[in-house]
Short mmCIF file of C-alpha atoms in Angstrom, two decimals:
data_model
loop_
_atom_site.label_atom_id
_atom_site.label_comp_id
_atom_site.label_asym_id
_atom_site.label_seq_id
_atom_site.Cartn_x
_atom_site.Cartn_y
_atom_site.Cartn_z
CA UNK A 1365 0.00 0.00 0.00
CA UNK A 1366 1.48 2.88 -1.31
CA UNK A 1367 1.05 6.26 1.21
CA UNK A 1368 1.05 9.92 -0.14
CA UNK A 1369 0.72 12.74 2.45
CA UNK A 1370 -1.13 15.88 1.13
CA UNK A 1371 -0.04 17.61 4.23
CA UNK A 1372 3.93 17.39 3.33
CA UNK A 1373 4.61 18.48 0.07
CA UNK A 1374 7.01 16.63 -2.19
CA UNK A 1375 7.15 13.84 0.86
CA UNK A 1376 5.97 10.36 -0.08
CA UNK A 1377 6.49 7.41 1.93
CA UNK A 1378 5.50 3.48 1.71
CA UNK A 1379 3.91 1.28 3.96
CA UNK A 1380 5.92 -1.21 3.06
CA UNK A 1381 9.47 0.68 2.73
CA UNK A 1382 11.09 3.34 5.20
CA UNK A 1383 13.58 4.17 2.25
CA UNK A 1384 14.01 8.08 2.19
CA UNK A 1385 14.70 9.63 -1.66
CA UNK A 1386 18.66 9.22 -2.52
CA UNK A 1387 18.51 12.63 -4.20
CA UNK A 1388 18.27 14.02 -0.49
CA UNK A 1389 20.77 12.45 0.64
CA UNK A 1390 19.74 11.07 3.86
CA UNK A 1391 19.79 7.75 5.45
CA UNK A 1392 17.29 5.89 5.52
CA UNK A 1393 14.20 6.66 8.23
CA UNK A 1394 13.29 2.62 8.58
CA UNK A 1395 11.46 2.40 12.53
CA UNK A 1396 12.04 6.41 13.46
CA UNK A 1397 9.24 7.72 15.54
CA UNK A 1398 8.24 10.58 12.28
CA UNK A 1399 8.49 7.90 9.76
CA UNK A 1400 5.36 5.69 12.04
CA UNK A 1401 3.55 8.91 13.21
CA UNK A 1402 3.16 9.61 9.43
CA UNK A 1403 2.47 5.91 8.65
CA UNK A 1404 0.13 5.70 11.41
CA UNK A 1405 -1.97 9.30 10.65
CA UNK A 1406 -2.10 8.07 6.81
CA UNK A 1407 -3.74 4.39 7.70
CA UNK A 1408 -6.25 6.23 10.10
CA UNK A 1409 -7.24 8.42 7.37
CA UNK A 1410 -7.67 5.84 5.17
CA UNK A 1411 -10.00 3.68 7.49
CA UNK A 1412 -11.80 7.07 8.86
CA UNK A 1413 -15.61 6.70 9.49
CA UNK A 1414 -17.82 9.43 8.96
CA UNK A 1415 -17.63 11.60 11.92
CA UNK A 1416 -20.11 14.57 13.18
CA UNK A 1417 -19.51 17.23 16.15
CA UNK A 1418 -23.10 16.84 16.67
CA UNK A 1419 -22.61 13.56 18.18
CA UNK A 1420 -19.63 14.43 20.06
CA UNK A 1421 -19.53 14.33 24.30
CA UNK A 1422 -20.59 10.67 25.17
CA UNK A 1423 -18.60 11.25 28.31
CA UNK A 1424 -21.71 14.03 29.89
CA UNK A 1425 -21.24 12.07 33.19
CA UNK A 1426 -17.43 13.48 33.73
CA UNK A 1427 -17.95 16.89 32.67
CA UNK A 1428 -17.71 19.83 35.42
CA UNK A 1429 -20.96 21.26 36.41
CA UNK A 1430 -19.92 24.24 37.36
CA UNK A 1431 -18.80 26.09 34.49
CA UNK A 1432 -19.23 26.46 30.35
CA UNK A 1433 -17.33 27.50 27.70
CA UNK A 1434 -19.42 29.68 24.61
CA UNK A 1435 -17.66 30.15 21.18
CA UNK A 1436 -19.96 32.74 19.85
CA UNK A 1437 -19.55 32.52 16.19
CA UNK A 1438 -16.11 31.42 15.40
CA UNK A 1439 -14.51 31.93 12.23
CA UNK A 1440 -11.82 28.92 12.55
CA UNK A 1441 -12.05 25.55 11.99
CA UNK A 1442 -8.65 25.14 13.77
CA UNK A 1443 -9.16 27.35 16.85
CA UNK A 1444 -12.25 25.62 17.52
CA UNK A 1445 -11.10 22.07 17.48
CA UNK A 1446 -7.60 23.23 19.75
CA UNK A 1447 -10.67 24.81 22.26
CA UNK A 1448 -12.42 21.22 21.92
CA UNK A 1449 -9.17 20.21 22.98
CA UNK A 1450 -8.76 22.21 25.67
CA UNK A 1451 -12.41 21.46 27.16
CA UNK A 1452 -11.97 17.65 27.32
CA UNK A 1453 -8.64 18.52 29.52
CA UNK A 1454 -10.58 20.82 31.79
CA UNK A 1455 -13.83 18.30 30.85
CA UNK A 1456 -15.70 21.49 30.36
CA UNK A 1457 -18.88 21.41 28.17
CA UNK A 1458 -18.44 23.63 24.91
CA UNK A 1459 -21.05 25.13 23.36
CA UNK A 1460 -21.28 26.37 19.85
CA UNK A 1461 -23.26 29.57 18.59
CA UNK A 1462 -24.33 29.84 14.63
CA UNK A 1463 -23.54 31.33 12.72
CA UNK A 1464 -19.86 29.62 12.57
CA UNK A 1465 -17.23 30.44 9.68
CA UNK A 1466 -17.03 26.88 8.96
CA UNK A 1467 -18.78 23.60 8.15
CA UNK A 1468 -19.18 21.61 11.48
CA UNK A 1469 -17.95 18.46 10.08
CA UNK A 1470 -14.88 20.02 8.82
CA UNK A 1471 -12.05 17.88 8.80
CA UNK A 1472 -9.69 20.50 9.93
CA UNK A 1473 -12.56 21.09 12.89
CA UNK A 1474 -11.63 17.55 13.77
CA UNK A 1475 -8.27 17.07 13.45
CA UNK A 1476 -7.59 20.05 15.17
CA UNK A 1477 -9.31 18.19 18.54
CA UNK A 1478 -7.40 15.11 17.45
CA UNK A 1479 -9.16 12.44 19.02
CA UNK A 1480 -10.46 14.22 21.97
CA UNK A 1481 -13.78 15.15 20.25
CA UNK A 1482 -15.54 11.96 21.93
CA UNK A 1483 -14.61 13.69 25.13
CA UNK A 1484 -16.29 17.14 24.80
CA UNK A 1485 -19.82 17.92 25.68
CA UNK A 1486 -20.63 20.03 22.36
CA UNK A 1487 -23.83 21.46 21.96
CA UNK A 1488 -24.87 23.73 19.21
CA UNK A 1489 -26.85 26.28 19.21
CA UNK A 1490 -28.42 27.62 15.71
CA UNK A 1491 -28.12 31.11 16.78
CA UNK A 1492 -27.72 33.82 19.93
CA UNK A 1493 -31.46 34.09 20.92
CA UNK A 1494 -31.35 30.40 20.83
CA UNK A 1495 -28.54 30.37 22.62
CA UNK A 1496 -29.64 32.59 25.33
CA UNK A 1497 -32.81 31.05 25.64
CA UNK A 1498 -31.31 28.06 26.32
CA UNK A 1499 -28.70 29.41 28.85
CA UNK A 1500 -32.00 31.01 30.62
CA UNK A 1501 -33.72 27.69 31.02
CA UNK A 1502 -30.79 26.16 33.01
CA UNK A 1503 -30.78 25.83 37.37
CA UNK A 1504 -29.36 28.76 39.12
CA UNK A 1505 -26.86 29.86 40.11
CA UNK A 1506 -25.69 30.91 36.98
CA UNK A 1507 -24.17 33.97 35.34
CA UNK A 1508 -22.52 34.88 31.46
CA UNK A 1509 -19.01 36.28 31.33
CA UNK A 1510 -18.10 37.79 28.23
CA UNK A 1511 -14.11 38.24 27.13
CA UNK A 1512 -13.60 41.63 25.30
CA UNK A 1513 -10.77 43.96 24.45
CA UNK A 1514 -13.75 46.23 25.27
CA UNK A 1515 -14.15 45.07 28.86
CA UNK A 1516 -13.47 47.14 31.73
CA UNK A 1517 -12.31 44.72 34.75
CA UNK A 1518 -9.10 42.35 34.52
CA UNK A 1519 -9.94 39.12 33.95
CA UNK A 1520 -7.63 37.47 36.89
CA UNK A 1521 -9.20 39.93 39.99
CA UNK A 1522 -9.67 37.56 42.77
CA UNK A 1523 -13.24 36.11 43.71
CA UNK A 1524 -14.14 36.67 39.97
CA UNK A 1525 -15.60 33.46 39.30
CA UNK A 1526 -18.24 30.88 41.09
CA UNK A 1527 -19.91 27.71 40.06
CA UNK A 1528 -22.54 28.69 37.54
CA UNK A 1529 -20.43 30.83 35.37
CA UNK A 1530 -20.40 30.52 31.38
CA UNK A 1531 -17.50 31.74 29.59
CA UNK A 1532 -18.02 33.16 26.21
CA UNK A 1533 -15.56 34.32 23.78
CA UNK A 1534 -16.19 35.87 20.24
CA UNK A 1535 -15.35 35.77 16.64
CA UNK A 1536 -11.50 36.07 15.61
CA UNK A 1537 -12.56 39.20 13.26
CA UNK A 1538 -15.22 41.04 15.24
CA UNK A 1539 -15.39 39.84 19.10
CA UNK A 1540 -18.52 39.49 21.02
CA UNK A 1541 -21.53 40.67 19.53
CA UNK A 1542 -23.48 43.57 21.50
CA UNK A 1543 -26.09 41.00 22.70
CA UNK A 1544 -23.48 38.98 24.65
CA UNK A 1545 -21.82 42.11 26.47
CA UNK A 1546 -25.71 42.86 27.25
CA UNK A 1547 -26.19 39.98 28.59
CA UNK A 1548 -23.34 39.30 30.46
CA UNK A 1549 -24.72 42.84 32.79
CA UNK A 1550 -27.95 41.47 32.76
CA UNK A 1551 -27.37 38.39 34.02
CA UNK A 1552 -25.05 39.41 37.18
CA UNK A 1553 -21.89 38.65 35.53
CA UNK A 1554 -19.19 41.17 33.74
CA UNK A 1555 -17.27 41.91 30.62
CA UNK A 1556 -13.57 40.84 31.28
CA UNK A 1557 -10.09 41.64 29.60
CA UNK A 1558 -7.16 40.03 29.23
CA UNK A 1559 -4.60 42.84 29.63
CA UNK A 1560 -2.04 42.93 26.27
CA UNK A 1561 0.72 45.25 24.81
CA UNK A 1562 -0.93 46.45 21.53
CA UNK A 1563 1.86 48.13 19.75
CA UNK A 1564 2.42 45.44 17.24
CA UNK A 1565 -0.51 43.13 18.01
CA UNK A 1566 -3.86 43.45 17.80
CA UNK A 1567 -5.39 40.76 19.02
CA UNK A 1568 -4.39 37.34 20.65
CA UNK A 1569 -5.03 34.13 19.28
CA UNK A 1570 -8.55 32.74 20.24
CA UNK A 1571 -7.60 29.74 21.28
CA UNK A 1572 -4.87 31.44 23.23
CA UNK A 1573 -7.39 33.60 25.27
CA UNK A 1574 -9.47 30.59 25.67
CA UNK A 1575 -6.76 28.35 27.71
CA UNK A 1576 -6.00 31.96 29.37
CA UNK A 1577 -9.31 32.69 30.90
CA UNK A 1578 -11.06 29.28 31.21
CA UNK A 1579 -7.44 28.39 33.31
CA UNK A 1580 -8.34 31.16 35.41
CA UNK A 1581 -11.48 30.41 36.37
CA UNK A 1582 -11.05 26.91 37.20
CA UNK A 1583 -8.00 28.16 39.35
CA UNK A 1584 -10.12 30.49 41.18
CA UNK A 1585 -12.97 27.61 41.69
CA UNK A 1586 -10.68 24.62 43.09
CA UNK A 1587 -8.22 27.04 44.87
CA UNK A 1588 -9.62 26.06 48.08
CA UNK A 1589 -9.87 22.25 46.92
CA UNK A 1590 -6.00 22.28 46.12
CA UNK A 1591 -4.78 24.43 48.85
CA UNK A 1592 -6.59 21.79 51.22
CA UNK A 1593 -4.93 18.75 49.66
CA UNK A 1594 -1.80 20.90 49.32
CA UNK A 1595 -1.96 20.92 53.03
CA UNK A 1596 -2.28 17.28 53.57
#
């Protein structure tokens, strides 16, 4: 079976021989650990089964109940799978708000969460009203946060968080629509910044500010947990 990677330009290896190209003058790669991640990612690939996010999160009964992560309308496939990622660490619940910048199904959606996508709690929601209906139907206590350059308190002040908060986090182009900072008011909670030096950069990465402020909040929810194990 002969194995062509579309990923690696100009790189083609066999299933059958680890033999690198003599015009590149390298030794052979027969056995190294690149040569049978390749191998490996190519056979998966070729086996793959049809996969949907929509049936992603078969593990509801370990997820945290005390706190969500929102996506509200995300333009990339890849930040949203690495924040997938991210929430089956933390086994956080992600929820998804239309309309997205990409097809849900997208394979770079996927392989971005590499195989943790049977570990997330993903639910989508076709649109903000939808969205915030269905956030207003869920048990107290519960409150929206909403991360903006625009925000006026710093997202690490102490006793920011509590079980019950949401987390949301907008588009890569345009940030949190008005609704969500609305909302975050109404519903007890705040608009939060993380601070940044924006000489040369405007923004961070998504995904980036997603690990930074979900991090934070868990820290601020288990501190007491860990400082009394600590203590043990």
């Amino acid at each position: 079976m002969h194995l062509s990677f579309r990923t690696l330009p100009g790189v083609k290896l066999c299933a059958q021989s680890c033999q690198s190209t003599r015009s590149s003058g390298r030794r052979g790669c027969s056995g190294s650990p690149f040569k049978r991640s390749l191998q490996a990612f190519a056979e998966r690939e070729a086996q793959e089964q049809p996969w949907s996010a929509t049936s992603a999160g078969q593990k509801q009964g370990q997820q945290r109940q005390d706190l969500h992560l929102v996506l509200v309308n995300p333009q990339i496939p890849q930040n949203a799978g690495s924040v997938a990622r991210t929430c089956a660490a933390t086994s956080v619940a992600l929820h998804l708000v239309k309309p997205l910048g990409f097809d849900i199904d997208s394979r770079k959606l996927k392989r971005a969460g590499l195989d943790y996508w049977p570990f997330v709690v993903v639910k989508i929601h076709d649109s903000w009203q939808d969205f915030y209906s269905y956030f207003n139907e869920q048990s107290d206590p519960k409150r929206l946060f909403g991360f903006s350059k625009r925000g006026t308190k710093h997202y690490a002040t102490p006793g920011t968080y509590q079980a019950g908060d949401w987390l949301m986090f907008g588009a890569e182009t345009t940030g949190l629509p008005k609704e969500a900072h609305t909302a975050a008011v109404d519903t007890q909670g705040a608009v939060v910044k993380i601070p940044m030096i924006e000489t040369h950069v405007r923004s961070l990465n998504l995904a980036v500010s997603v690990g930074v402020g979900l991090y934070e909040a868990i820290r601020q929810l288990d501190f007491a947990q860990v400082a009394a194990e600590h203590e043990k």
